[in-house]
Amino acid sequence: MYLMQRRLQRERECIMTIQEQTLAGELTYEQYQAEYAKSLIPTDIDGASHYRVKALKMFQHSRGVAWKASIYYNAKKIGQVDNDGNGGCNFYTFNTPEIRHAYESFVQSNYPDTVYDRDDHFVEYLLERDGLA
C-alpha cells in the first residue's frame, strides 16, 4: 500500500511539472498529452514475466517506512532493492556488474521516455503485478 501511495505521489509530481511547462508555453497541449501518457506505468511489459520481486520486508520507523526485497530472474536471485524510508530513491545491489547492466538495459528499453527513476517504476510494477504492494 505504501508503495502505491508513493507511486501516485510521483505521478502527481510528474503531472505538475508537465502542467507547469504547458502553462509557461514550453509545451503545447498535444505535447502535454503525450508527456502525460509516457509518465503512466504500463500494465503489461514484454519479457517482465522472467522477473519477480520476492521476500518483501517492511519496517516502520519515525521517518517513514523502510523496505527491502529480492529481485529474481528466471527463479534465480540476481539482486536486492532497498529503500531506507527517508523519502529518497531505491538502492539496488546486483550479484555482478553484468547482471546489473542487463537489468538496466531491460528496464530502459521498457521505459525509454520516463521522466524519473525507471528502476523504481519497474520494481513497483513487479510488486503490484505480484500482489505485494
Coordinates of N, CA and C in Angstrom, one line a residue:
M1 N 0.8 -1.2 0.0 CA 0.0 0.0 0.0 C 0.9 1.3 0.0
Y2 N 1.9 1.3 0.8 CA 2.8 2.4 0.9 C 3.4 2.7 -0.5
L3 N 3.8 1.6 -1.2 CA 4.5 1.8 -2.5 C 3.5 2.4 -3.5
M4 N 2.2 2.0 -3.4 CA 1.2 2.6 -4.3 C 1.1 4.1 -4.0
Q5 N 1.0 4.4 -2.8 CA 0.9 5.9 -2.4 C 2.1 6.6 -2.9
R6 N 3.3 6.1 -2.8 CA 4.5 6.7 -3.3 C 4.5 6.9 -4.8
R7 N 4.0 5.8 -5.5 CA 3.9 5.9 -7.0 C 2.9 7.0 -7.4
L8 N 1.8 7.1 -6.7 CA 0.8 8.1 -7.0 C 1.4 9.5 -6.8
Q9 N 2.1 9.7 -5.7 CA 2.8 10.9 -5.4 C 3.7 11.3 -6.5
R10 N 4.5 10.4 -7.0 CA 5.5 10.6 -8.1 C 4.7 11.0 -9.4
E11 N 3.6 10.3 -9.6 CA 2.8 10.6 -10.8 C 2.3 12.1 -10.7
R12 N 1.8 12.4 -9.5 CA 1.3 13.8 -9.3 C 2.4 14.8 -9.6
E13 N 3.6 14.6 -9.1 CA 4.7 15.5 -9.2 C 5.1 15.6 -10.7
C14 N 5.1 14.5 -11.4 CA 5.4 14.5 -12.8 C 4.4 15.3 -13.6
I15 N 3.1 15.1 -13.3 CA 2.0 15.8 -13.9 C 2.1 17.3 -13.7
M16 N 2.4 17.6 -12.4 CA 2.6 19.0 -12.1 C 3.7 19.7 -12.9
T17 N 4.8 19.0 -13.1 CA 5.9 19.5 -13.9 C 5.5 19.7 -15.3
I18 N 4.8 18.7 -15.9 CA 4.3 18.8 -17.2 C 3.3 20.0 -17.4
Q19 N 2.4 20.1 -16.4 CA 1.5 21.2 -16.4 C 2.2 22.6 -16.3
E20 N 3.2 22.7 -15.5 CA 3.9 23.9 -15.4 C 4.6 24.3 -16.7
Q21 N 5.1 23.3 -17.4 CA 5.8 23.5 -18.7 C 4.7 24.0 -19.7
T22 N 3.5 23.4 -19.6 CA 2.5 23.8 -20.5 C 2.0 25.2 -20.3
L23 N 1.8 25.6 -19.0 CA 1.4 26.9 -18.7 C 2.5 28.0 -19.0
A24 N 3.7 27.6 -18.9 CA 4.8 28.5 -19.3 C 5.0 28.6 -20.8
G25 N 4.2 27.9 -21.6 CA 4.4 27.9 -23.0 C 5.5 27.0 -23.6
E26 N 6.1 26.2 -22.7 CA 7.1 25.3 -23.2 C 6.6 24.1 -23.9
L27 N 5.3 23.7 -23.6 CA 4.7 22.5 -24.2 C 3.4 22.9 -24.8
T28 N 3.0 22.4 -26.0 CA 1.7 22.5 -26.5 C 0.8 21.5 -25.8
Y29 N -0.5 21.7 -25.9 CA -1.5 20.8 -25.3 C -1.2 19.3 -25.8
E30 N -0.9 19.2 -27.1 CA -0.7 17.9 -27.7 C 0.6 17.3 -27.0
Q31 N 1.6 18.1 -26.9 CA 2.8 17.6 -26.2 C 2.6 17.2 -24.8
Y32 N 1.7 18.0 -24.1 CA 1.3 17.7 -22.7 C 0.7 16.3 -22.6
Q33 N -0.3 16.1 -23.5 CA -1.0 14.8 -23.5 C 0.0 13.6 -23.8
A34 N 1.0 13.8 -24.7 CA 2.0 12.8 -25.0 C 2.9 12.6 -23.8
E35 N 3.3 13.6 -23.1 CA 4.2 13.5 -21.9 C 3.4 12.8 -20.8
Y36 N 2.2 13.2 -20.6 CA 1.4 12.6 -19.5 C 1.2 11.1 -19.8
A37 N 0.9 10.7 -21.0 CA 0.8 9.3 -21.4 C 2.1 8.5 -21.1
K38 N 3.2 9.1 -21.4 CA 4.5 8.5 -21.2 C 4.8 8.3 -19.7
S39 N 4.2 9.1 -18.8 CA 4.5 9.1 -17.4 C 3.8 8.0 -16.7
L40 N 2.8 7.4 -17.4 CA 2.0 6.3 -16.7 C 2.7 5.0 -16.7
I41 N 2.5 4.2 -15.7 CA 3.2 2.9 -15.6 C 2.4 1.9 -16.5
P42 N 3.1 1.2 -17.4 CA 2.5 0.3 -18.3 C 1.8 -0.9 -17.5
T43 N 0.7 -1.4 -18.0 CA 0.1 -2.5 -17.3 C 0.6 -3.9 -17.7
D44 N 1.4 -3.9 -18.8 CA 2.0 -5.2 -19.3 C 3.3 -4.9 -20.0
I45 N 4.3 -5.6 -19.6 CA 5.7 -5.4 -20.2 C 6.2 -6.7 -20.8
D46 N 6.5 -6.6 -22.0 CA 7.1 -7.8 -22.7 C 8.4 -8.2 -22.0
G47 N 8.5 -9.5 -21.7 CA 9.7 -10.0 -21.0 C 9.7 -9.9 -19.5
A48 N 8.7 -9.2 -18.9 CA 8.7 -9.0 -17.5 C 8.4 -10.3 -16.7
S49 N 7.8 -11.2 -17.4 CA 7.4 -12.5 -16.8 C 8.6 -13.2 -16.2
H50 N 9.8 -12.9 -16.8 CA 11.0 -13.5 -16.3 C 11.5 -13.0 -14.9
Y51 N 11.0 -11.8 -14.6 CA 11.4 -11.1 -13.4 C 10.3 -11.3 -12.3
R52 N 10.8 -11.3 -11.0 CA 10.0 -11.4 -9.8 C 10.6 -10.6 -8.7
V53 N 9.8 -10.1 -7.9 CA 10.3 -9.5 -6.6 C 9.7 -10.3 -5.5
K54 N 10.6 -10.8 -4.6 CA 10.1 -11.7 -3.6 C 10.7 -11.2 -2.2
A55 N 10.2 -11.8 -1.2 CA 10.7 -11.6 0.2 C 10.6 -10.1 0.6
L56 N 9.5 -9.5 0.3 CA 9.4 -8.1 0.7 C 9.3 -8.0 2.2
K57 N 10.1 -7.1 2.8 CA 10.1 -6.9 4.2 C 10.0 -5.4 4.4
M58 N 9.0 -5.0 5.3 CA 8.8 -3.6 5.5 C 9.0 -3.3 7.0
F59 N 9.6 -2.1 7.3 CA 9.9 -1.7 8.7 C 9.4 -0.3 8.9
Q60 N 8.6 -0.1 9.9 CA 8.1 1.3 10.2 C 9.1 1.9 11.1
H61 N 9.5 3.2 10.9 CA 10.3 3.9 11.8 C 9.8 5.3 11.9
S62 N 10.5 6.2 12.6 CA 10.0 7.5 12.9 C 9.9 8.4 11.7
R63 N 10.6 8.1 10.6 CA 10.6 9.0 9.4 C 9.8 8.4 8.2
G64 N 9.3 7.2 8.4 CA 8.6 6.6 7.3 C 8.7 5.1 7.3
V65 N 8.5 4.5 6.2 CA 8.5 3.0 6.0 C 9.7 2.6 5.2
A66 N 10.6 1.9 5.8 CA 11.8 1.3 5.1 C 11.4 -0.1 4.6
W67 N 11.9 -0.5 3.5 CA 11.6 -1.8 3.0 C 12.8 -2.4 2.1
K68 N 12.7 -3.7 1.9 CA 13.7 -4.3 1.1 C 13.1 -5.6 0.5
A69 N 13.6 -6.0 -0.7 CA 13.1 -7.1 -1.4 C 14.2 -7.7 -2.3
S70 N 14.0 -9.0 -2.6 CA 15.0 -9.6 -3.5 C 14.4 -9.6 -5.0
I71 N 15.3 -9.4 -5.9 CA 14.9 -9.4 -7.3 C 15.4 -10.7 -7.9
Y72 N 14.5 -11.4 -8.6 CA 14.7 -12.7 -9.3 C 14.6 -12.6 -10.8
Y73 N 15.4 -13.4 -11.5 CA 15.3 -13.5 -12.9 C 15.3 -15.0 -13.2
N74 N 14.2 -15.5 -13.8 CA 14.1 -17.0 -14.1 C 14.4 -17.8 -12.8
A75 N 13.7 -17.4 -11.7 CA 13.8 -18.1 -10.5 C 15.2 -18.1 -9.8
K76 N 16.1 -17.3 -10.3 CA 17.4 -17.1 -9.7 C 17.5 -15.7 -9.1
K77 N 18.0 -15.6 -7.8 CA 18.1 -14.3 -7.2 C 19.3 -13.6 -7.9
I78 N 19.0 -12.4 -8.4 CA 20.0 -11.6 -9.1 C 20.4 -10.4 -8.3
G79 N 19.6 -10.0 -7.3 CA 20.0 -8.8 -6.6 C 18.9 -8.4 -5.6
Q80 N 19.1 -7.2 -5.0 CA 18.2 -6.7 -4.0 C 17.9 -5.3 -4.2
V81 N 16.8 -4.9 -3.7 CA 16.4 -3.5 -3.8 C 16.0 -3.1 -2.3
D82 N 16.5 -1.9 -1.9 CA 16.3 -1.4 -0.6 C 15.8 0.1 -0.7
N83 N 15.0 0.4 0.3 CA 14.6 1.8 0.5 C 14.6 2.1 2.0
D84 N 15.4 3.2 2.4 CA 15.6 3.4 3.8 C 14.4 4.2 4.4
G85 N 13.4 4.5 3.6 CA 12.2 5.2 4.2 C 12.4 6.6 4.5
N86 N 13.4 7.3 4.0 CA 13.6 8.7 4.3 C 13.2 9.6 3.1
G87 N 12.4 9.1 2.2 CA 11.9 9.9 1.1 C 12.8 9.9 -0.1
G88 N 13.9 9.2 -0.1 CA 14.8 9.1 -1.2 C 14.4 8.0 -2.2
C89 N 15.4 7.8 -3.2 CA 15.2 6.8 -4.2 C 15.5 5.4 -3.6
N90 N 15.2 4.4 -4.4 CA 15.6 3.0 -4.0 C 17.1 2.8 -4.3
F91 N 17.7 1.8 -3.6 CA 19.1 1.4 -3.8 C 19.1 0.0 -4.3
Y92 N 19.9 -0.2 -5.3 CA 19.9 -1.6 -6.0 C 21.3 -2.2 -5.8
T93 N 21.3 -3.5 -5.5 CA 22.6 -4.2 -5.4 C 22.4 -5.5 -6.3
F94 N 23.3 -5.7 -7.2 CA 23.2 -6.9 -8.0 C 24.4 -7.8 -7.8
N95 N 24.2 -9.1 -8.2 CA 25.3 -10.1 -7.9 C 26.6 -9.8 -8.7
T96 N 26.4 -9.3 -10.0 CA 27.6 -8.9 -10.8 C 27.3 -7.7 -11.6
P97 N 28.3 -7.0 -12.0 CA 28.1 -5.8 -12.9 C 27.4 -6.2 -14.2
E98 N 27.6 -7.4 -14.7 CA 27.0 -7.8 -16.0 C 25.5 -7.9 -15.8
I99 N 25.1 -8.5 -14.6 CA 23.6 -8.6 -14.3 C 23.0 -7.3 -14.2
R100 N 23.7 -6.4 -13.5 CA 23.2 -5.0 -13.3 C 23.0 -4.3 -14.7
H101 N 23.9 -4.5 -15.6 CA 23.8 -3.9 -16.9 C 22.7 -4.5 -17.7
A102 N 22.5 -5.8 -17.6 CA 21.4 -6.5 -18.4 C 20.0 -6.0 -17.8
Y103 N 20.0 -5.9 -16.5 CA 18.7 -5.4 -15.8 C 18.4 -4.0 -16.3
E104 N 19.4 -3.1 -16.2 CA 19.2 -1.7 -16.5 C 18.8 -1.6 -18.0
S105 N 19.4 -2.3 -18.9 CA 19.1 -2.3 -20.3 C 17.7 -2.7 -20.5
F106 N 17.2 -3.8 -19.8 CA 15.9 -4.2 -20.0 C 14.9 -3.1 -19.5
V107 N 15.2 -2.6 -18.4 CA 14.3 -1.5 -17.8 C 14.3 -0.3 -18.7
Q108 N 15.4 0.1 -19.2 CA 15.5 1.3 -20.1 C 14.7 1.1 -21.4
S109 N 14.8 -0.1 -21.9 CA 14.1 -0.4 -23.2 C 12.6 -0.4 -23.0
N110 N 12.1 -0.6 -21.7 CA 10.6 -0.6 -21.5 C 10.1 0.7 -20.9
Y111 N 11.0 1.6 -20.5 CA 10.7 2.9 -20.0 C 11.5 4.0 -20.7
P112 N 11.6 4.0 -22.0 CA 12.5 4.9 -22.7 C 12.2 6.4 -22.4
D113 N 11.0 6.8 -22.2 CA 10.7 8.2 -22.0 C 10.3 8.6 -20.6
T114 N 10.6 7.7 -19.7 CA 10.2 8.0 -18.3 C 11.0 9.2 -17.8
V115 N 10.3 10.1 -17.1 CA 10.9 11.3 -16.6 C 11.8 11.0 -15.4
Y116 N 11.5 10.1 -14.5 CA 12.3 9.8 -13.3 C 12.6 8.3 -13.2
D117 N 13.2 7.9 -12.2 CA 13.8 6.5 -12.0 C 13.0 5.4 -12.6
R118 N 13.6 4.9 -13.7 CA 13.0 3.7 -14.4 C 13.0 2.5 -13.5
D119 N 14.1 2.3 -12.8 CA 14.2 1.1 -12.0 C 13.1 1.0 -10.9
D120 N 12.8 2.2 -10.3 CA 11.8 2.2 -9.3 C 10.4 2.0 -9.9
H121 N 10.2 2.5 -11.1 CA 8.9 2.2 -11.8 C 8.8 0.7 -12.0
F122 N 9.8 0.0 -12.5 CA 9.8 -1.4 -12.8 C 9.5 -2.2 -11.5
V123 N 10.2 -1.9 -10.5 CA 10.1 -2.6 -9.2 C 8.6 -2.5 -8.7
E124 N 8.1 -1.3 -8.8 CA 6.7 -1.0 -8.3 C 5.8 -1.8 -9.2
Y125 N 6.0 -1.9 -10.5 CA 5.2 -2.7 -11.4 C 5.2 -4.1 -11.0
L126 N 6.4 -4.7 -10.7 CA 6.5 -6.1 -10.3 C 5.8 -6.3 -8.9
L127 N 6.0 -5.4 -8.0 CA 5.3 -5.6 -6.7 C 3.8 -5.5 -6.9
E128 N 3.3 -4.6 -7.7 CA 1.8 -4.6 -7.9 C 1.3 -5.8 -8.7
R129 N 2.1 -6.2 -9.7 CA 1.7 -7.4 -10.5 C 1.6 -8.6 -9.6
D130 N 2.5 -8.8 -8.7 CA 2.6 -10.0 -7.9 C 1.8 -9.9 -6.6
G131 N 1.1 -8.7 -6.4 CA 0.2 -8.6 -5.3 C 0.9 -8.3 -4.0
L132 N 2.1 -7.7 -4.1 CA 2.9 -7.4 -2.8 C 2.8 -6.0 -2.4
A133 N 2.3 -5.1 -3.3 CA 2.2 -3.7 -3.0 C 0.8 -3.4 -2.4

